Every structure is written in C-alpha cells, then in structure tokens.
C-alpha cells in the first residue's frame, strides 16, 4: 500500500493563485507528477497543471517507449492547455506574450505492481527531482549534486498560443528516465527545484525528515528557511510516497 | 629616519585605506538585488528632442528622433511583456521618459500623467497600438512570422534646442526620491540618448550627483548614447579616453558614464561586442545597430533580476 503526504506553497510574499508549480496524484493507481511552470512565460501555471493532470489521468503503459510516452503526454496536454485559455479576450499585451507559448519542467512517476518489491518508472524533463530513501541510503535522480541545479533546466514547451495554435507539431525535449524497485519501508520523494537543491545540499543531515517533523507548521518552517537564505524563494512542492 | 618611517606608515595607511575603499566600493556595487513587486526598480529614459534629431540616423531608414522613439517604445513594450503573467501585469518596474528640447528651453515627462509610472499603468495607457510583424521560433530551428501589437507611448519630436541639464536635474530629483523610498532596490538606471551638446550648461556636475545616488545594491547607472550624424565608425563601450576621437563633448560624456558592472560586460560579450572589463556605458557616434544594442544591454541587468 502506498501512503502519500503532499506539501506545497507559493513563493514567500505571493498569493496561492500565483503558485506556478503543479502536482497531481493518484495513490491507489500509483501515479504521481510534479511540474514547475517557468515564471518567464505566461500561462505557465496552466501548462504545468495540464501536464501533471494529463499524466495522472491518462498514464502511458509502463512498457511503452519512454520518448513515445512523453510525446503522447505532450500532444494531450497541449490540447488541454490551449482549451483552457480564452485567447480572444486577452488584452493586447497578453496576446503578444501568449503567442510564444508556455514552458514548464515535468517529473512523472508510475509505480506499477501491487506486490513487493514494486517496480517504478520516473520520467523527468528539467530539474525536479526524485529521491529514493531505503534504510540509511538515499539515491536521487536526475541530480546527486546540488550544484547541478544552478543551470537553466530543460523545459517542456506547449507550442504556440493563438493565432498559430496547435497546427504545428511539437517534439519533446531531451528526457531522463529511471527504472527502480521499492520495497516495504522505502520512501519516494518528488520535489521541485528549490527544495530539491536544499535537500541535496544538506543531505548528510537528512533534511527530508526535518520537513516531515515540521509537517504541522510546514508553511512557517519553509518560510523560515527562505528568509534565512538557506532555500531560494521559489514555489515549493514536495510529495512523500511511503510503502507499507 | 624618523621622517622616512612616518612616510612609510603614511603610505601603508594610504594603501590600506585604498584597499578598504576599493573593497567598500566593490561590496556596494553588486547589482544583484531581486526585483519584485515589493522591491521594484526604476528605469528612466532621457531623449533629446532638438531640431537636429530630424536628421537621418545612419544604418536606419528614418530620422534619429523616429529611431530613438521607436527603440524606447519597443523597450517599454518589452518591459510590459516581461512583467505580463497569466493573472495580469506585475509591477516589477517603474518607468519614466523625460524629453528635452521639444520646445526651446523645455524639459519634462513626455508620457501622459505622472513622471514615473508602474509598468501595469503603462500597459493600459499606450497612445495607440500598431500592427507589426515579428518572427517567432517554430521550435524546430525555423521562424514563423506573426502579427503583434506594437505599443506606442510617445511620438517622435525634433524641434528646439538641447536643454540636457534641465532634463538631468528632473532625473536627479526623481532618482533622489526613489532611492530614499526604495533603499534596497536594484539601483536605478538612467539611459540618455542625444545627438548634441547641451545648450544650457555643462551636464557633468549633475550627472556626478546622480551617480552618487545609490541603494544598498549599488550606484545609479548612467548610460549615455551619442547618436551619429555621419557614417564614420562608432565607438561602443570604450574603457579609456584614448579610445575616443579628439572630441571634447565625447570625452565629457564618457567621463561621467558608469563603469559597466561585470554582469553587463557579460551581456555585451554574449552579443559579440568586444570590450574590456572596465568599459563604460557610453557609445560615441551610434548608428541604428548600436542604439538598439545599447538599450538592450542597458536594460538586460534588471530584467535578469526579476523574481
């Protein structure tokens, strides 16, 4: 059985409606996704939501080719994103930007079998990370060194907005995939970039445990880390998945 | 001997003081403050509207007044674009445009209303928008041409003399108020575009006063762009007086233009501009290409600090 805890918050000083990460989960079906909409593009929150919800609602078969899985996700999520926006009523300055499309990172996790050990597949584009905790061991993917999170990440592009629209095919960007197995007592963590970086930077002190220990005052705990400079002021999303 | 010893101590003290001053200056000049709605930044454009701005700008199809107005309008539009989010415009920036010479001896804001405006207000109040074409990436190495709305906030004027000192005095007072109210903001940026010599005095003293207006993140940055009247080779981002022609006016404006912070040196190098680490924010004899590059680089720093 998978038990799940999820935490998220917008940047300090921002409203919930300005949160541009997204997450979706189906614990029973073993499907989870996080995405980090790029602040520089408009409607990136809509795009991030379209990606995670499409993945969880219509997950690719585990044995489908990884790139084809992402291509299918991209095609379906683009339709959802495009349909969510009332293009013609946008003011002129929003139209100018919206035509350029939206960008987001993406990380999707599928856990497939009910038995133990369970097999999983994690597909990622960009700098959201997966952490696998097993006893004293911690394995992270796609990065193991926090300094690797300083670079501009790969992003999923929605394709153009109105008036070009969906007429042109969009190819998926480069992706990274990890297959693994989890057994009873293990925990998988999905996290967007800022909290991933903080956890990698402080991995010796098992910072994920500090997050769980502060679950009741999560918002002020993370707010304190941000105001002290220990964590970047960014949208934060983290999902803990434990096998029991 | 005693005298020599005292001199040595004096010299050592001076060296220590110099190192301290340099350290202090470097510590102040970081240009890394995050720009947010609670900690916005100020950009002021100064534009010469004297009669000689009606001459054609080498490298362009139109007059200096038209090309300079177009470049600033485009930049305002770019700020609007960058601050546009799904839920509307976020006021990361306050902008102002001060014209000088639109009427002989006059200088003042040439935007409707107040002297400085939050970017959301500008987005809602262009004089008009014009349909233009832009190329957007097709995602597979090619381009697609698409219509877009070009915002126009002010029209070109080329009429009177060059009361640059009057315009700078308005800018100084505006920046002084700004840094008092926003002491930890990304430092204000002043971009001055002119084709001639001030007709109301020597601007050096006022520019020096403006440069001394600072926030905890650095001094106000002064960018001077001297538009060309002839097709001779422009000098972009010089670092020494000897890089300039023997022109009293060029030397004067070069001397009061800011030394580029390292980030801006990097931006210029990304655009294949050859410059030294101590280059100044000055272009002599700018043609259209240099004008556009100059404004682009001058506004790139704060755009990269948007939270």
Short mmCIF file of C-alpha atoms in Angstrom, two decimals, chain B:
data_model
loop_
_atom_site.label_atom_id
_atom_site.label_comp_id
_atom_site.label_asym_id
_atom_site.label_seq_id
_atom_site.Cartn_x
_atom_site.Cartn_y
_atom_site.Cartn_z
CA UNK B 1 64.98 58.29 9.63
CA UNK B 2 62.02 59.15 11.75
CA UNK B 3 60.60 61.16 8.87
CA UNK B 4 61.13 58.27 6.43
CA UNK B 5 59.46 55.87 8.88
CA UNK B 6 56.46 58.19 9.20
CA UNK B 7 56.21 58.36 5.40
CA UNK B 8 56.26 54.57 5.19
CA UNK B 9 53.47 54.40 7.76
CA UNK B 10 51.56 57.09 5.86
CA UNK B 11 51.98 55.15 2.61
CA UNK B 12 50.91 51.92 4.25
CA UNK B 13 47.89 53.62 5.79
CA UNK B 14 47.04 55.08 2.41
CA UNK B 15 47.30 51.65 0.77
CA UNK B 16 45.11 50.12 3.46
CA UNK B 17 42.62 52.97 3.02
CA UNK B 18 42.67 52.47 -0.75
CA UNK B 19 42.09 48.74 -0.37
CA UNK B 20 39.29 49.46 2.10
CA UNK B 21 37.72 51.99 -0.29
CA UNK B 22 38.00 49.58 -3.20
CA UNK B 23 36.54 46.76 -1.11
CA UNK B 24 33.77 49.07 0.07
CA UNK B 25 33.04 50.20 -3.48
CA UNK B 26 33.02 46.63 -4.78
CA UNK B 27 30.85 45.47 -1.89
CA UNK B 28 28.35 48.20 -2.73
CA UNK B 29 28.39 47.55 -6.46
CA UNK B 30 26.80 44.15 -6.67
CA UNK B 31 23.70 44.75 -8.82
CA UNK B 32 22.14 41.54 -7.60
CA UNK B 33 19.06 42.72 -5.69
CA UNK B 34 15.99 40.70 -6.59
CA UNK B 35 13.30 42.75 -8.27
CA UNK B 36 9.79 42.07 -7.06
CA UNK B 37 6.54 43.93 -6.60
CA UNK B 38 7.60 44.81 -3.07
CA UNK B 39 11.09 45.83 -4.22
CA UNK B 40 10.65 47.30 -7.72
CA UNK B 41 13.28 49.06 -9.81
CA UNK B 42 13.30 52.40 -11.65
CA UNK B 43 14.27 52.95 -15.29
CA UNK B 44 14.44 56.49 -16.69
CA UNK B 45 14.95 57.30 -20.34
CA UNK B 46 16.11 60.79 -21.38
CA UNK B 47 15.61 61.65 -25.02
CA UNK B 48 16.96 64.62 -26.94
CA UNK B 49 14.15 66.24 -28.97
CA UNK B 50 16.19 69.03 -30.50
CA UNK B 51 15.83 70.04 -34.16
CA UNK B 52 18.91 68.13 -35.30
CA UNK B 53 17.19 64.88 -34.30
CA UNK B 54 15.23 65.25 -37.56
CA UNK B 55 18.36 64.15 -39.49
CA UNK B 56 18.51 60.61 -40.74
CA UNK B 57 20.25 58.07 -38.48
CA UNK B 58 22.92 56.15 -40.40
CA UNK B 59 22.02 52.48 -40.67
CA UNK B 60 18.28 53.20 -40.45
CA UNK B 61 15.56 54.36 -42.82
CA UNK B 62 14.25 57.15 -40.67
CA UNK B 63 15.24 60.17 -38.60
CA UNK B 64 17.16 59.96 -35.34
CA UNK B 65 14.03 61.12 -33.49
CA UNK B 66 11.94 58.34 -35.06
CA UNK B 67 14.52 55.60 -34.47
CA UNK B 68 15.19 56.67 -30.87
CA UNK B 69 11.45 56.90 -30.09
CA UNK B 70 10.89 53.52 -31.69
CA UNK B 71 13.72 51.98 -29.69
CA UNK B 72 12.38 53.33 -26.39
CA UNK B 73 8.75 52.43 -27.18
CA UNK B 74 9.93 48.93 -28.09
CA UNK B 75 11.80 48.70 -24.80
CA UNK B 76 8.76 49.82 -22.80
CA UNK B 77 6.78 47.15 -24.67
CA UNK B 78 9.46 44.60 -23.77
CA UNK B 79 9.20 45.53 -20.08
CA UNK B 80 5.41 45.15 -20.31
CA UNK B 81 5.89 41.75 -21.96
CA UNK B 82 8.33 40.52 -19.33
CA UNK B 83 6.09 41.62 -16.47
CA UNK B 84 2.98 40.01 -18.01
CA UNK B 85 1.81 36.94 -16.15
CA UNK B 86 -1.31 34.83 -16.55
CA UNK B 87 -3.14 36.93 -13.98
CA UNK B 88 -2.08 40.31 -15.40
CA UNK B 89 0.92 42.61 -15.08
CA UNK B 90 3.21 42.59 -12.06
CA UNK B 91 4.75 45.94 -11.15
CA UNK B 92 8.39 44.94 -11.07
CA UNK B 93 9.36 48.25 -12.71
CA UNK B 94 8.54 51.93 -12.70
CA UNK B 95 9.42 53.76 -15.90
CA UNK B 96 9.68 57.36 -16.98
CA UNK B 97 10.64 59.14 -20.22
CA UNK B 98 11.95 62.71 -19.99
CA UNK B 99 12.21 64.64 -23.23
CA UNK B 100 14.30 67.77 -23.71
CA UNK B 101 14.09 70.35 -26.46
CA UNK B 102 10.54 69.58 -27.62
CA UNK B 103 10.09 73.32 -27.13
CA UNK B 104 13.17 75.53 -26.88
CA UNK B 105 14.45 75.51 -23.29
CA UNK B 106 11.90 72.95 -22.06
CA UNK B 107 12.35 69.53 -20.49
CA UNK B 108 9.81 67.25 -18.84
CA UNK B 109 7.90 63.98 -18.90
CA UNK B 110 6.63 63.07 -22.34
CA UNK B 111 4.37 60.29 -21.12
CA UNK B 112 0.79 61.03 -20.18
CA UNK B 113 0.30 61.88 -16.49
CA UNK B 114 2.98 61.48 -13.82
CA UNK B 115 6.72 61.43 -14.39
CA UNK B 116 7.15 57.78 -13.43
CA UNK B 117 4.61 55.03 -13.96
CA UNK B 118 4.22 51.47 -12.70
CA UNK B 119 4.50 49.12 -15.65
CA UNK B 120 0.88 47.94 -15.27
CA UNK B 121 -0.33 51.51 -15.78
CA UNK B 122 1.76 51.87 -18.94
CA UNK B 123 0.36 48.59 -20.29
CA UNK B 124 -3.11 50.05 -20.04
CA UNK B 125 -2.36 53.50 -21.42
CA UNK B 126 -0.42 53.47 -24.69
CA UNK B 127 -1.29 56.32 -27.07
CA UNK B 128 -2.15 53.57 -29.56
CA UNK B 129 -1.00 50.18 -30.76
CA UNK B 130 0.23 49.49 -34.29
CA UNK B 131 0.10 46.14 -36.09
CA UNK B 132 3.62 44.94 -36.81
CA UNK B 133 5.21 41.63 -37.74
CA UNK B 134 7.50 39.62 -35.52
CA UNK B 135 9.33 36.39 -36.09
CA UNK B 136 8.83 33.66 -33.52
CA UNK B 137 10.70 30.39 -33.31
CA UNK B 138 8.81 27.44 -34.78
CA UNK B 139 10.50 25.15 -32.25
CA UNK B 140 12.47 23.24 -34.87
CA UNK B 141 15.10 25.72 -35.96
CA UNK B 142 12.95 27.90 -38.23
CA UNK B 143 10.82 31.02 -37.78
CA UNK B 144 7.16 31.87 -38.22
CA UNK B 145 6.05 35.43 -38.92
CA UNK B 146 3.13 36.60 -36.83
CA UNK B 147 1.24 39.88 -36.30
CA UNK B 148 1.62 41.58 -32.96
CA UNK B 149 0.58 44.86 -31.38
CA UNK B 150 3.39 47.39 -31.03
CA UNK B 151 2.66 49.81 -28.20
CA UNK B 152 3.34 53.50 -28.77
CA UNK B 153 3.57 55.65 -25.65
CA UNK B 154 5.01 58.77 -27.26
CA UNK B 155 5.64 60.10 -30.75
CA UNK B 156 8.94 61.44 -32.09
CA UNK B 157 9.58 65.19 -31.88
CA UNK B 158 12.52 67.16 -33.30
CA UNK B 159 12.02 70.81 -32.62
CA UNK B 160 14.04 73.04 -30.26
CA UNK B 161 17.46 73.27 -28.57
CA UNK B 162 19.19 70.80 -26.20
CA UNK B 163 18.39 71.65 -22.54
CA UNK B 164 20.00 68.45 -21.27
CA UNK B 165 20.95 69.93 -17.87
CA UNK B 166 17.31 70.75 -17.19
CA UNK B 167 16.30 67.18 -18.04
CA UNK B 168 19.09 65.75 -15.88
CA UNK B 169 18.02 67.93 -12.95
CA UNK B 170 14.50 66.46 -13.20
CA UNK B 171 16.01 62.98 -13.36
CA UNK B 172 18.22 63.69 -10.34
CA UNK B 173 15.28 64.82 -8.21
CA UNK B 174 13.21 61.81 -9.30
CA UNK B 175 16.02 59.34 -8.57
CA UNK B 176 16.77 61.01 -5.23
CA UNK B 177 13.17 60.47 -4.11
CA UNK B 178 13.23 56.93 -5.46
CA UNK B 179 16.35 55.74 -3.61
CA UNK B 180 15.08 57.29 -0.38
CA UNK B 181 11.83 55.37 -0.73
CA UNK B 182 13.43 52.17 -2.08
CA UNK B 183 16.80 51.95 -0.28
CA UNK B 184 17.39 48.26 -1.04
CA UNK B 185 16.10 48.19 -4.61
CA UNK B 186 18.08 47.26 -7.71
CA UNK B 187 19.80 50.59 -8.49
CA UNK B 188 18.00 52.99 -10.84
CA UNK B 189 19.12 53.07 -14.47
CA UNK B 190 19.22 56.28 -16.50
CA UNK B 191 19.61 55.98 -20.26
CA UNK B 192 20.28 59.26 -22.06
CA UNK B 193 20.00 59.43 -25.86
CA UNK B 194 21.30 62.58 -27.53
CA UNK B 195 22.92 63.79 -30.72
CA UNK B 196 24.34 67.05 -29.50
CA UNK B 197 25.89 69.20 -26.86
CA UNK B 198 23.82 70.60 -24.00
CA UNK B 199 22.73 74.17 -24.69
CA UNK B 200 22.02 75.01 -21.04
CA UNK B 201 25.36 74.31 -19.37
CA UNK B 202 27.77 71.50 -18.59
CA UNK B 203 25.91 68.31 -17.63
CA UNK B 204 28.92 66.70 -15.89
CA UNK B 205 28.20 68.00 -12.39
CA UNK B 206 24.56 66.94 -12.39
CA UNK B 207 25.45 63.50 -13.75
CA UNK B 208 28.03 63.08 -10.99
CA UNK B 209 25.35 63.99 -8.44
CA UNK B 210 23.06 61.35 -9.93
CA UNK B 211 25.79 58.73 -9.83
CA UNK B 212 26.18 59.30 -6.13
CA UNK B 213 22.54 58.42 -5.54
CA UNK B 214 22.70 54.78 -4.56
CA UNK B 215 20.80 51.94 -2.96
CA UNK B 216 22.32 49.20 -0.83
CA UNK B 217 22.79 47.26 -4.09
CA UNK B 218 24.88 49.82 -5.98
CA UNK B 219 25.14 53.26 -7.55
CA UNK B 220 22.67 54.61 -10.10
CA UNK B 221 23.83 53.50 -13.54
CA UNK B 222 24.24 56.25 -16.14
CA UNK B 223 24.18 55.25 -19.81
CA UNK B 224 24.93 57.85 -22.48
CA UNK B 225 24.25 57.17 -26.13
CA UNK B 226 25.54 59.75 -28.58
CA UNK B 227 23.74 59.36 -31.91
CA UNK B 228 25.75 59.79 -35.04
CA UNK B 229 25.35 62.42 -37.73
CA UNK B 230 27.86 60.81 -40.04
CA UNK B 231 28.64 57.29 -41.18
CA UNK B 232 32.09 57.04 -39.51
CA UNK B 233 32.86 54.07 -37.25
CA UNK B 234 31.01 54.12 -33.90
CA UNK B 235 32.89 53.53 -30.63
CA UNK B 236 30.90 51.23 -28.33
CA UNK B 237 31.68 50.77 -24.63
CA UNK B 238 35.15 52.39 -24.58
CA UNK B 239 37.31 51.95 -21.50
CA UNK B 240 39.88 54.74 -22.00
CA UNK B 241 39.72 58.32 -23.21
CA UNK B 242 42.26 57.31 -25.83
CA UNK B 243 39.61 55.03 -27.39
CA UNK B 244 37.67 58.18 -28.36
CA UNK B 245 38.23 60.72 -31.12
CA UNK B 246 39.51 64.13 -30.04
CA UNK B 247 36.05 65.47 -29.24
CA UNK B 248 35.57 67.50 -26.06
CA UNK B 249 31.92 66.59 -25.80
CA UNK B 250 32.56 62.85 -26.24
CA UNK B 251 35.29 62.92 -23.60
CA UNK B 252 32.99 64.77 -21.21
CA UNK B 253 30.07 62.29 -21.55
CA UNK B 254 32.43 59.30 -21.50
CA UNK B 255 33.89 60.53 -18.21
CA UNK B 256 30.52 60.59 -16.47
CA UNK B 257 29.14 57.35 -17.89
CA UNK B 258 29.12 54.42 -15.44
CA UNK B 259 31.77 51.75 -15.49
CA UNK B 260 29.85 48.64 -16.54
CA UNK B 261 29.19 46.16 -13.74
CA UNK B 262 30.59 42.74 -14.63
CA UNK B 263 27.15 41.30 -15.45
CA UNK B 264 26.67 43.90 -18.19
CA UNK B 265 30.14 43.23 -19.59
CA UNK B 266 28.97 39.61 -19.88
CA UNK B 267 25.75 40.60 -21.68
CA UNK B 268 27.70 42.71 -24.16
CA UNK B 269 30.14 39.87 -24.82
CA UNK B 270 27.21 37.50 -25.40
CA UNK B 271 26.25 39.90 -28.20
CA UNK B 272 29.73 39.56 -29.67
CA UNK B 273 30.75 43.08 -28.62
CA UNK B 274 34.46 43.36 -27.96
CA UNK B 275 35.02 45.33 -24.76
CA UNK B 276 37.34 45.47 -21.76
CA UNK B 277 36.39 44.73 -18.14
CA UNK B 278 36.47 48.44 -17.24
CA UNK B 279 34.35 49.53 -20.22
CA UNK B 280 31.93 52.42 -19.71
CA UNK B 281 28.23 52.67 -20.53
CA UNK B 282 28.85 55.02 -23.44
CA UNK B 283 28.55 54.86 -27.21
CA UNK B 284 30.02 57.55 -29.44
CA UNK B 285 28.66 58.08 -32.93
CA UNK B 286 25.99 55.40 -32.54
CA UNK B 287 24.18 54.23 -35.63
CA UNK B 288 20.91 52.32 -35.51
CA UNK B 289 22.53 48.99 -34.67
CA UNK B 290 24.48 50.44 -31.72
CA UNK B 291 21.43 52.34 -30.45
CA UNK B 292 19.35 49.15 -30.31
CA UNK B 293 22.18 47.11 -28.75
CA UNK B 294 22.88 49.84 -26.23
CA UNK B 295 19.31 49.99 -24.93
CA UNK B 296 19.04 46.22 -24.95
CA UNK B 297 22.18 45.74 -22.85
CA UNK B 298 21.30 48.67 -20.59
CA UNK B 299 18.01 47.09 -19.59
CA UNK B 300 19.13 43.45 -19.50
CA UNK B 301 20.55 43.56 -15.97
CA UNK B 302 17.33 44.36 -14.13
CA UNK B 303 15.30 42.06 -16.36
CA UNK B 304 17.50 39.20 -15.20
CA UNK B 305 16.84 40.02 -11.55
CA UNK B 306 13.05 39.68 -11.72
CA UNK B 307 11.94 37.30 -9.02
#
